[in-house]
Amino acid sequence: MRRMTMWLVSASALAACSPAADKNAESRTGDTTSAAAPASAGPMAIVTVLYNQPKDTAAFEKYYASTHLPLVKANQPEIGFVRADLTKFSSTADGKKPPFYRQAELYFNSMDDLKKGMGTAGFKKVADDLANFATGGLTGMIATASNTHETGSGDAPAAIVTVIYKTPKDTAAFEKYYSETHLPLVTSNKNEVGFERAELTKFASNLDGTPASRYRQAELYFPSMAALKKGVATPGFKKVAGDLSKFATGGFDALIGAETK
């Protein structure tokens, strides 16, 4: 497994993320979600960890629940993240085995807070623990929220369609089409598809400061898996899915998953 030196991220790599295009995309799609945190100098910053399929899923789950997550929670005050989102993927959108097993997202109120948090001893403890259970390897990245992300669902875990975009051949062309055509198409079909909110993310770098392994992520949240299955069978969802090939020139992974608490 490639070792991730999670606490050694250069300031230049962190500064490379520009929110300008994302703010433009948000204004065009008419974001209607509520604020996730008090206003800060910029968009929320996110540490995203995508776990590959482990060698032993039962061993992964046991260690993750009993050791890793309590370690993350115990160090939250020092690290300074304000929200943790955990997702377990069950399949690709077309019913195949997903390339990723789980996703964990730690939200910070700003990139400055993220940089500060990643420099703490608490974050290093969490990072060092990954090798103890992530036997399939992982991808760790730094991202910014492209629109307003809510603080999470209520008591019932949400079902999620997650689209993870690989780096396109032409990022400027991607952004233009994404903001002017694709996101309005998603918004116009929201009622028919039945998702409650959409959360958009743009990756800035890998956790070690190298170029990000993925480009963007979009998550559509449904109130239940039954609602998701109904939604993805609608003509509206098929329109949205059929539009992806028109701009996602680097390819993408479309995954079905659910929140885990």
mmCIF file of C-alpha atoms in Angstrom, residues 18 27 59 72 83 129 136 142 149 160 180 182 193 205 218 239:
data_model
loop_
_atom_site.group_PDB
_atom_site.id
_atom_site.type_symbol
_atom_site.label_atom_id
_atom_site.label_comp_id
_atom_site.label_asym_id
_atom_site.label_seq_id
_atom_site.Cartn_x
_atom_site.Cartn_y
_atom_site.Cartn_z
ATOM 1 C CA SER A 18 -9.112 28.497 -6.600
ATOM 2 C CA SER A 27 -24.697 30.922 -8.482
ATOM 3 C CA ALA A 59 -11.607 -7.166 9.791
ATOM 4 C CA VAL A 72 -10.680 10.265 15.170
ATOM 5 C CA ARG A 83 -18.072 17.643 10.615
ATOM 6 C CA ASP A 129 -3.457 4.419 12.180
ATOM 7 C CA GLY A 136 -6.433 -2.440 0.130
ATOM 8 C CA ILE A 142 -7.695 17.860 -0.005
ATOM 9 C CA HIS A 149 -22.853 21.599 2.271
ATOM 10 C CA ILE A 160 -26.170 8.658 -1.871
ATOM 11 C CA GLU A 180 -23.604 26.255 -17.812
ATOM 12 C CA HIS A 182 -24.869 20.018 -16.542
ATOM 13 C CA VAL A 193 -35.397 12.298 -9.433
ATOM 14 C CA SER A 205 -4.243 18.095 -4.221
ATOM 15 C CA ALA A 218 -20.833 15.287 -6.802
ATOM 16 C CA LYS A 239 -31.050 12.536 -18.805
#
